[in-house]
């Protein structure tokens, strides 16, 4: 007796949708094994292996041509493929992400504790001084130019500017950031998507900005989540989050990238958040900063260098700076951990209690455990 052909979950659902006599079923959010097998096949053997796996699983082609090309282009071998046996026996690297359990981030000098320049007590969270609000701006609103709003935000920041951006090539916004750091003494923490760092470096070369111009600026790169096949081959996603935290008082976030095209022709939106919701962006930035890597040639400012300090050795929730000469620190590689099975490797955020010195107290805003979802109890 011949075995009935397996039908994948997506194909089965499509057939049910096309059949008017079939009643709608409850949405299925469970693990999709056929998709995993096909993705592993693409990662390990290329397009032919991927199509063969789809045929065997009876599943539809669920990847766009752009996605399939991205996976193949960014595929990486496991570390042990390029390491000797002795190196593998030494255990995890000194600067693996898991060893950087930090709840705070700031420039630090080598061999001495940084002087406190920007700090606040648990009762003086800057964002709590603002009334909770949300304002949305669209590109079509000529009276509220998104690019001008962002530039105005940077120009009015007086202490600390935290920027998470996917692409940064806008020279005017770059000048705003440099002016804030070099002329007004604002400490700038710039996290960029690792795959687009080359575009940022290209801009720096074009405008002849070198390392010594990055006073008070920490430039670091970070990736998205990591998908790992059973074979050990893997690829990382991109950072597509875009937000700015100004003096820990308010946040600008939306679809806008720091590019000339976004400022002139691409349609985007921008949201401004004040109040307690800023704490969620603060947590996300700290999480990503702990996973980031320095950008060679740009991440070692003349006076300050980014370093992740464990919460057990510093005052909780403080943001500090140093005016002494520092040395570059080599942080973790997001590809360092490898699970036994094929999985989407979700980077775990460092354990932190935010700014609160009371471990039993909780903010009314809680970050969900599943990926980066947030739930509000306001």
Short mmCIF file of C-alpha atoms in Angstrom, two decimals:
data_model
loop_
_atom_site.label_atom_id
_atom_site.label_comp_id
_atom_site.label_asym_id
_atom_site.label_seq_id
_atom_site.Cartn_x
_atom_site.Cartn_y
_atom_site.Cartn_z
CA UNK A 1 0.00 0.00 0.00
CA UNK A 2 1.45 3.37 -1.00
CA UNK A 3 1.84 5.96 1.76
CA UNK A 4 -0.22 9.14 1.32
CA UNK A 5 1.86 12.17 0.39
CA UNK A 6 2.66 14.54 3.24
CA UNK A 7 1.09 17.98 2.97
CA UNK A 8 2.77 20.94 4.63
CA UNK A 9 0.92 23.24 7.01
CA UNK A 10 0.97 26.27 4.71
CA UNK A 11 -0.10 24.28 1.64
CA UNK A 12 -2.89 22.61 3.61
CA UNK A 13 -4.14 25.94 4.86
CA UNK A 14 -4.12 27.43 1.37
CA UNK A 15 -6.12 24.50 0.04
CA UNK A 16 -8.67 24.95 2.83
CA UNK A 17 -8.94 28.67 2.09
CA UNK A 18 -9.60 27.98 -1.59
CA UNK A 19 -12.28 25.40 -0.74
CA UNK A 20 -15.44 27.33 0.16
CA UNK A 21 -17.04 24.29 1.79
CA UNK A 22 -14.34 23.97 4.44
CA UNK A 23 -15.07 25.85 7.66
CA UNK A 24 -12.38 28.19 9.03
CA UNK A 25 -10.06 26.57 11.55
CA UNK A 26 -8.39 28.05 14.58
CA UNK A 27 -5.10 29.78 13.84
CA UNK A 28 -2.13 27.47 14.37
CA UNK A 29 0.95 29.10 15.91
CA UNK A 30 2.78 25.88 16.72
CA UNK A 31 6.25 24.92 15.51
CA UNK A 32 6.53 24.46 11.73
CA UNK A 33 8.83 21.49 11.20
CA UNK A 34 8.62 21.53 7.39
CA UNK A 35 9.76 25.14 7.31
CA UNK A 36 12.67 24.33 9.60
CA UNK A 37 13.79 21.39 7.46
CA UNK A 38 13.60 23.45 4.28
CA UNK A 39 15.49 26.37 5.82
CA UNK A 40 18.20 24.02 7.08
CA UNK A 41 18.45 22.54 3.59
CA UNK A 42 18.88 25.99 2.04
CA UNK A 43 21.51 26.93 4.61
CA UNK A 44 23.45 23.68 4.17
CA UNK A 45 23.00 22.83 0.50
CA UNK A 46 21.70 25.84 -1.39
CA UNK A 47 18.65 26.35 -3.59
CA UNK A 48 18.46 22.83 -5.01
CA UNK A 49 18.46 21.26 -1.56
CA UNK A 50 15.83 23.76 -0.44
CA UNK A 51 13.48 22.94 -3.34
CA UNK A 52 14.02 19.23 -2.80
CA UNK A 53 13.10 19.56 0.88
CA UNK A 54 9.95 21.49 -0.03
CA UNK A 55 8.92 18.73 -2.43
CA UNK A 56 9.53 16.01 0.17
CA UNK A 57 7.58 17.92 2.82
CA UNK A 58 4.76 18.85 0.46
CA UNK A 59 5.19 22.50 1.34
CA UNK A 60 4.97 25.69 -0.70
CA UNK A 61 7.96 27.93 -1.39
CA UNK A 62 7.62 30.26 1.61
CA UNK A 63 10.72 32.39 1.03
CA UNK A 64 10.92 35.33 -1.34
CA UNK A 65 13.87 35.48 -3.70
CA UNK A 66 15.35 38.30 -1.61
CA UNK A 67 15.06 36.27 1.61
CA UNK A 68 16.59 33.16 0.06
CA UNK A 69 19.49 35.20 -1.30
CA UNK A 70 20.00 36.83 2.10
CA UNK A 71 20.24 33.46 3.84
CA UNK A 72 22.76 32.11 1.33
CA UNK A 73 24.83 35.30 1.38
CA UNK A 74 25.02 35.48 5.17
CA UNK A 75 25.53 31.77 5.92
CA UNK A 76 28.44 31.09 8.27
CA UNK A 77 30.28 27.98 9.28
CA UNK A 78 30.25 26.96 12.95
CA UNK A 79 33.24 28.14 14.97
CA UNK A 80 34.50 24.62 15.54
CA UNK A 81 34.97 24.21 11.77
CA UNK A 82 37.85 26.71 11.95
CA UNK A 83 39.18 25.98 15.43
CA UNK A 84 41.69 23.42 16.59
CA UNK A 85 40.74 20.80 19.17
CA UNK A 86 42.85 22.60 21.79
CA UNK A 87 40.99 25.86 21.20
CA UNK A 88 37.62 24.14 21.60
CA UNK A 89 38.74 22.56 24.88
CA UNK A 90 39.46 25.97 26.40
CA UNK A 91 35.75 26.65 26.68
CA UNK A 92 33.82 29.80 25.81
CA UNK A 93 35.60 32.97 24.79
CA UNK A 94 36.50 35.50 27.42
CA UNK A 95 34.15 38.07 25.95
CA UNK A 96 31.16 35.92 24.99
CA UNK A 97 27.80 37.64 25.24
CA UNK A 98 26.84 35.45 28.18
CA UNK A 99 29.77 36.72 30.22
CA UNK A 100 28.77 40.34 29.80
CA UNK A 101 25.90 40.39 32.27
CA UNK A 102 25.61 44.14 32.54
CA UNK A 103 22.70 46.32 33.43
CA UNK A 104 24.41 49.56 32.55
CA UNK A 105 26.73 50.99 29.93
CA UNK A 106 29.08 53.92 29.84
CA UNK A 107 32.58 54.92 28.74
CA UNK A 108 35.26 53.80 31.16
CA UNK A 109 38.99 54.39 31.40
CA UNK A 110 41.47 51.58 31.85
CA UNK A 111 42.59 50.88 35.40
CA UNK A 112 40.35 53.42 37.13
CA UNK A 113 36.70 53.96 37.83
CA UNK A 114 35.05 56.63 35.67
CA UNK A 115 33.94 59.85 37.26
CA UNK A 116 30.19 60.22 37.62
CA UNK A 117 28.96 62.88 35.22
CA UNK A 118 25.43 61.71 34.40
CA UNK A 119 23.54 59.91 37.11
CA UNK A 120 20.25 60.00 38.97
CA UNK A 121 18.80 58.37 42.05
CA UNK A 122 16.03 55.80 41.95
CA UNK A 123 13.53 58.52 42.80
CA UNK A 124 14.70 60.76 39.96
CA UNK A 125 14.16 58.75 36.81
CA UNK A 126 14.25 61.45 34.12
CA UNK A 127 11.38 60.01 32.10
CA UNK A 128 9.08 60.08 35.14
CA UNK A 129 9.31 63.86 35.15
CA UNK A 130 7.41 63.91 31.86
CA UNK A 131 3.72 63.22 31.43
CA UNK A 132 3.04 60.00 29.49
CA UNK A 133 2.13 60.87 25.92
CA UNK A 134 2.44 59.65 22.34
CA UNK A 135 2.58 61.84 19.25
CA UNK A 136 2.75 60.55 15.68
CA UNK A 137 4.20 62.45 12.73
CA UNK A 138 3.80 61.47 9.07
CA UNK A 139 5.91 62.44 6.09
CA UNK A 140 2.92 64.09 4.43
CA UNK A 141 2.61 66.65 7.24
CA UNK A 142 4.53 69.57 5.79
CA UNK A 143 4.31 71.54 9.03
CA UNK A 144 6.08 68.77 10.95
CA UNK A 145 9.08 67.68 8.90
CA UNK A 146 10.35 64.38 10.34
CA UNK A 147 13.98 65.10 9.53
CA UNK A 148 13.78 68.49 11.25
CA UNK A 149 12.17 66.92 14.32
CA UNK A 150 15.07 64.47 14.61
CA UNK A 151 17.69 67.16 14.10
CA UNK A 152 15.98 69.40 16.64
CA UNK A 153 15.99 66.51 19.12
CA UNK A 154 19.75 66.05 18.72
CA UNK A 155 20.45 69.78 18.97
CA UNK A 156 18.46 70.09 22.22
CA UNK A 157 20.01 67.07 23.95
CA UNK A 158 22.24 68.28 26.76
CA UNK A 159 23.65 65.16 28.46
CA UNK A 160 23.17 61.75 26.85
CA UNK A 161 22.01 60.67 23.40
CA UNK A 162 21.33 56.98 22.68
CA UNK A 163 20.74 56.13 19.02
CA UNK A 164 19.71 52.76 17.57
CA UNK A 165 19.73 52.89 13.77
CA UNK A 166 19.76 50.48 10.84
CA UNK A 167 21.35 52.79 8.25
CA UNK A 168 23.22 56.03 8.96
CA UNK A 169 24.43 57.96 5.89
CA UNK A 170 22.82 61.40 6.31
CA UNK A 171 25.75 63.83 6.55
CA UNK A 172 23.71 66.67 8.09
CA UNK A 173 22.39 64.50 10.91
CA UNK A 174 25.95 63.21 11.31
CA UNK A 175 27.13 66.80 11.74
CA UNK A 176 24.43 67.33 14.38
CA UNK A 177 25.71 64.31 16.31
CA UNK A 178 29.36 65.38 16.03
CA UNK A 179 28.52 68.90 17.14
CA UNK A 180 26.57 67.63 20.15
CA UNK A 181 29.48 65.44 21.25
CA UNK A 182 32.41 67.70 20.42
CA UNK A 183 30.99 71.15 21.10
CA UNK A 184 28.43 70.57 23.86
CA UNK A 185 29.97 67.55 25.63
CA UNK A 186 26.98 65.28 25.03
CA UNK A 187 27.81 61.59 25.40
CA UNK A 188 26.56 59.74 22.32
CA UNK A 189 25.95 55.99 22.22
CA UNK A 190 25.48 54.94 18.61
CA UNK A 191 24.37 51.37 17.85
CA UNK A 192 24.27 50.45 14.16
CA UNK A 193 23.22 47.37 12.26
CA UNK A 194 26.36 45.36 11.61
CA UNK A 195 25.56 44.65 7.96
CA UNK A 196 25.34 48.38 7.19
CA UNK A 197 28.44 49.52 9.07
CA UNK A 198 30.31 49.78 5.77
CA UNK A 199 27.91 52.53 4.65
CA UNK A 200 28.57 54.52 7.81
CA UNK A 201 32.33 54.13 7.38
CA UNK A 202 32.00 55.18 3.75
CA UNK A 203 30.26 58.38 4.83
CA UNK A 204 33.01 59.09 7.36
CA UNK A 205 35.64 58.69 4.66
CA UNK A 206 33.79 60.98 2.25
CA UNK A 207 33.54 63.82 4.76
CA UNK A 208 37.05 63.13 6.10
CA UNK A 209 35.99 62.37 9.67
CA UNK A 210 38.59 60.27 11.49
CA UNK A 211 38.80 58.53 14.85
CA UNK A 212 40.04 61.60 16.70
CA UNK A 213 36.81 63.42 15.80
CA UNK A 214 34.75 60.88 17.75
CA UNK A 215 35.17 62.55 21.12
CA UNK A 216 32.50 61.36 23.58
CA UNK A 217 31.02 59.04 20.93
CA UNK A 218 30.79 55.27 21.23
CA UNK A 219 30.08 53.58 17.90
CA UNK A 220 29.19 49.90 18.09
CA UNK A 221 27.48 47.35 15.86
CA UNK A 222 24.91 44.68 16.62
CA UNK A 223 23.04 42.00 14.68
CA UNK A 224 19.54 40.61 14.83
CA UNK A 225 18.64 37.12 16.02
CA UNK A 226 20.66 34.08 14.93
CA UNK A 227 19.20 31.08 13.11
CA UNK A 228 21.23 27.90 13.55
CA UNK A 229 20.79 24.66 11.60
CA UNK A 230 21.47 21.23 13.09
CA UNK A 231 24.69 21.12 11.08
CA UNK A 232 25.97 24.17 12.94
CA UNK A 233 25.76 26.53 9.97
CA UNK A 234 24.00 29.74 10.85
CA UNK A 235 23.08 33.23 9.77
CA UNK A 236 22.14 36.36 11.66
CA UNK A 237 19.35 38.81 11.02
CA UNK A 238 19.51 42.56 10.81
CA UNK A 239 18.69 45.28 13.27
CA UNK A 240 15.68 47.13 11.92
CA UNK A 241 14.79 48.95 15.12
CA UNK A 242 15.14 52.70 14.88
CA UNK A 243 14.87 54.95 17.90
CA UNK A 244 16.55 57.82 19.73
CA UNK A 245 16.55 58.40 23.48
CA UNK A 246 17.24 62.01 24.43
CA UNK A 247 18.50 62.64 27.98
CA UNK A 248 16.37 59.67 29.07
CA UNK A 249 13.34 61.97 28.94
CA UNK A 250 11.69 61.05 25.65
CA UNK A 251 12.02 58.72 22.67
CA UNK A 252 11.68 59.22 18.92
CA UNK A 253 10.92 55.97 17.09
CA UNK A 254 9.47 54.93 13.76
CA UNK A 255 10.31 53.82 10.24
CA UNK A 256 12.73 56.68 9.50
CA UNK A 257 16.36 55.82 8.70
CA UNK A 258 19.18 58.35 8.77
CA UNK A 259 19.50 58.66 4.99
CA UNK A 260 19.04 61.48 2.50
CA UNK A 261 16.35 59.51 0.65
CA UNK A 262 14.28 59.10 3.81
CA UNK A 263 14.46 62.83 4.36
CA UNK A 264 13.48 63.73 0.81
CA UNK A 265 11.37 61.11 -0.96
CA UNK A 266 10.68 58.01 1.13
CA UNK A 267 7.46 58.10 3.13
CA UNK A 268 7.93 57.40 6.81
CA UNK A 269 6.37 58.02 10.17
CA UNK A 270 7.85 59.02 13.50
CA UNK A 271 6.44 58.67 17.01
CA UNK A 272 7.43 60.63 20.09
CA UNK A 273 6.98 58.93 23.47
CA UNK A 274 7.31 60.52 26.88
CA UNK A 275 6.75 59.19 30.38
CA UNK A 276 7.13 55.67 31.69
CA UNK A 277 7.17 53.97 28.28
CA UNK A 278 10.69 55.38 27.82
CA UNK A 279 11.83 52.72 30.28
CA UNK A 280 11.05 50.00 27.72
CA UNK A 281 13.29 51.62 25.13
CA UNK A 282 15.93 52.07 27.82
CA UNK A 283 15.84 48.33 28.57
CA UNK A 284 16.04 47.44 24.88
CA UNK A 285 19.00 49.74 24.30
CA UNK A 286 20.87 48.30 27.28
CA UNK A 287 20.12 44.78 26.04
CA UNK A 288 21.44 45.53 22.55
CA UNK A 289 24.44 47.44 23.87
CA UNK A 290 25.47 44.40 25.92
CA UNK A 291 25.41 42.31 22.73
CA UNK A 292 27.21 44.84 20.55
CA UNK A 293 30.75 44.88 19.16
CA UNK A 294 33.07 47.88 18.67
CA UNK A 295 33.46 49.28 15.18
CA UNK A 296 37.14 49.16 14.28
CA UNK A 297 38.62 52.62 14.00
CA UNK A 298 35.48 54.34 15.26
CA UNK A 299 34.68 52.81 18.63
CA UNK A 300 37.69 54.15 20.53
CA UNK A 301 37.10 57.88 21.06
CA UNK A 302 40.06 59.96 22.12
CA UNK A 303 38.82 60.35 25.68
CA UNK A 304 36.36 57.56 26.29
CA UNK A 305 35.86 53.95 25.35
CA UNK A 306 32.67 51.91 25.72
CA UNK A 307 32.84 49.16 28.29
CA UNK A 308 30.18 46.98 29.88
CA UNK A 309 30.45 46.98 33.64
CA UNK A 310 28.78 44.28 35.72
CA UNK A 311 25.98 45.54 37.95
CA UNK A 312 27.70 43.92 40.92
CA UNK A 313 30.61 46.35 40.62
CA UNK A 314 28.81 49.60 39.97
CA UNK A 315 25.99 51.68 41.29
CA UNK A 316 22.82 50.33 39.74
CA UNK A 317 21.28 52.48 37.07
CA UNK A 318 24.07 55.04 36.84
CA UNK A 319 25.24 56.43 33.55
CA UNK A 320 28.79 57.70 33.86
CA UNK A 321 31.67 58.98 31.81
CA UNK A 322 35.44 59.34 31.98
CA UNK A 323 37.73 61.98 30.63
CA UNK A 324 40.82 59.77 30.78
CA UNK A 325 42.42 57.93 27.94
CA UNK A 326 40.95 54.43 27.54
CA UNK A 327 41.75 51.26 25.70
CA UNK A 328 39.54 49.35 23.33
CA UNK A 329 37.78 46.30 24.67
CA UNK A 330 36.85 43.38 22.49
CA UNK A 331 33.28 42.28 23.23
CA UNK A 332 31.35 39.20 22.35
CA UNK A 333 30.48 37.67 19.04
CA UNK A 334 26.74 36.99 18.72
CA UNK A 335 27.46 33.69 16.97
CA UNK A 336 29.30 32.20 19.92
CA UNK A 337 26.55 29.96 21.31
CA UNK A 338 25.36 26.89 19.43
CA UNK A 339 22.41 24.78 20.41
CA UNK A 340 22.14 21.07 19.79
CA UNK A 341 19.09 21.45 17.61
CA UNK A 342 18.13 23.80 14.82
CA UNK A 343 16.60 26.88 16.37
CA UNK A 344 16.15 30.59 16.22
CA UNK A 345 18.73 31.68 18.79
CA UNK A 346 17.18 34.44 20.84
CA UNK A 347 19.78 36.53 22.60
CA UNK A 348 18.90 36.80 26.27
CA UNK A 349 19.06 40.29 27.78
CA UNK A 350 21.37 40.86 30.70
CA UNK A 351 19.77 40.57 34.09
CA UNK A 352 18.96 43.98 35.48
CA UNK A 353 16.52 45.71 37.76
CA UNK A 354 16.62 48.93 35.76
CA UNK A 355 17.08 51.88 38.06
CA UNK A 356 15.30 50.49 41.09
CA UNK A 357 17.40 49.61 44.12
CA UNK A 358 14.55 47.56 45.56
CA UNK A 359 14.53 44.10 43.93
CA UNK A 360 10.94 43.46 44.96
CA UNK A 361 9.52 46.54 43.32
CA UNK A 362 8.30 46.30 39.75
CA UNK A 363 7.47 48.87 37.16
CA UNK A 364 3.90 48.91 35.87
CA UNK A 365 5.46 48.40 32.44
CA UNK A 366 6.76 44.88 31.93
CA UNK A 367 8.82 43.42 29.14
CA UNK A 368 7.43 40.10 27.91
CA UNK A 369 9.58 36.97 27.87
CA UNK A 370 8.74 36.02 24.29
CA UNK A 371 11.27 37.62 21.97
CA UNK A 372 10.87 41.38 22.34
CA UNK A 373 7.16 41.72 22.98
CA UNK A 374 5.93 44.18 25.53
CA UNK A 375 2.84 44.19 27.66
CA UNK A 376 1.46 47.19 29.47
CA UNK A 377 -0.45 47.23 32.72
CA UNK A 378 -1.02 50.96 32.74
#
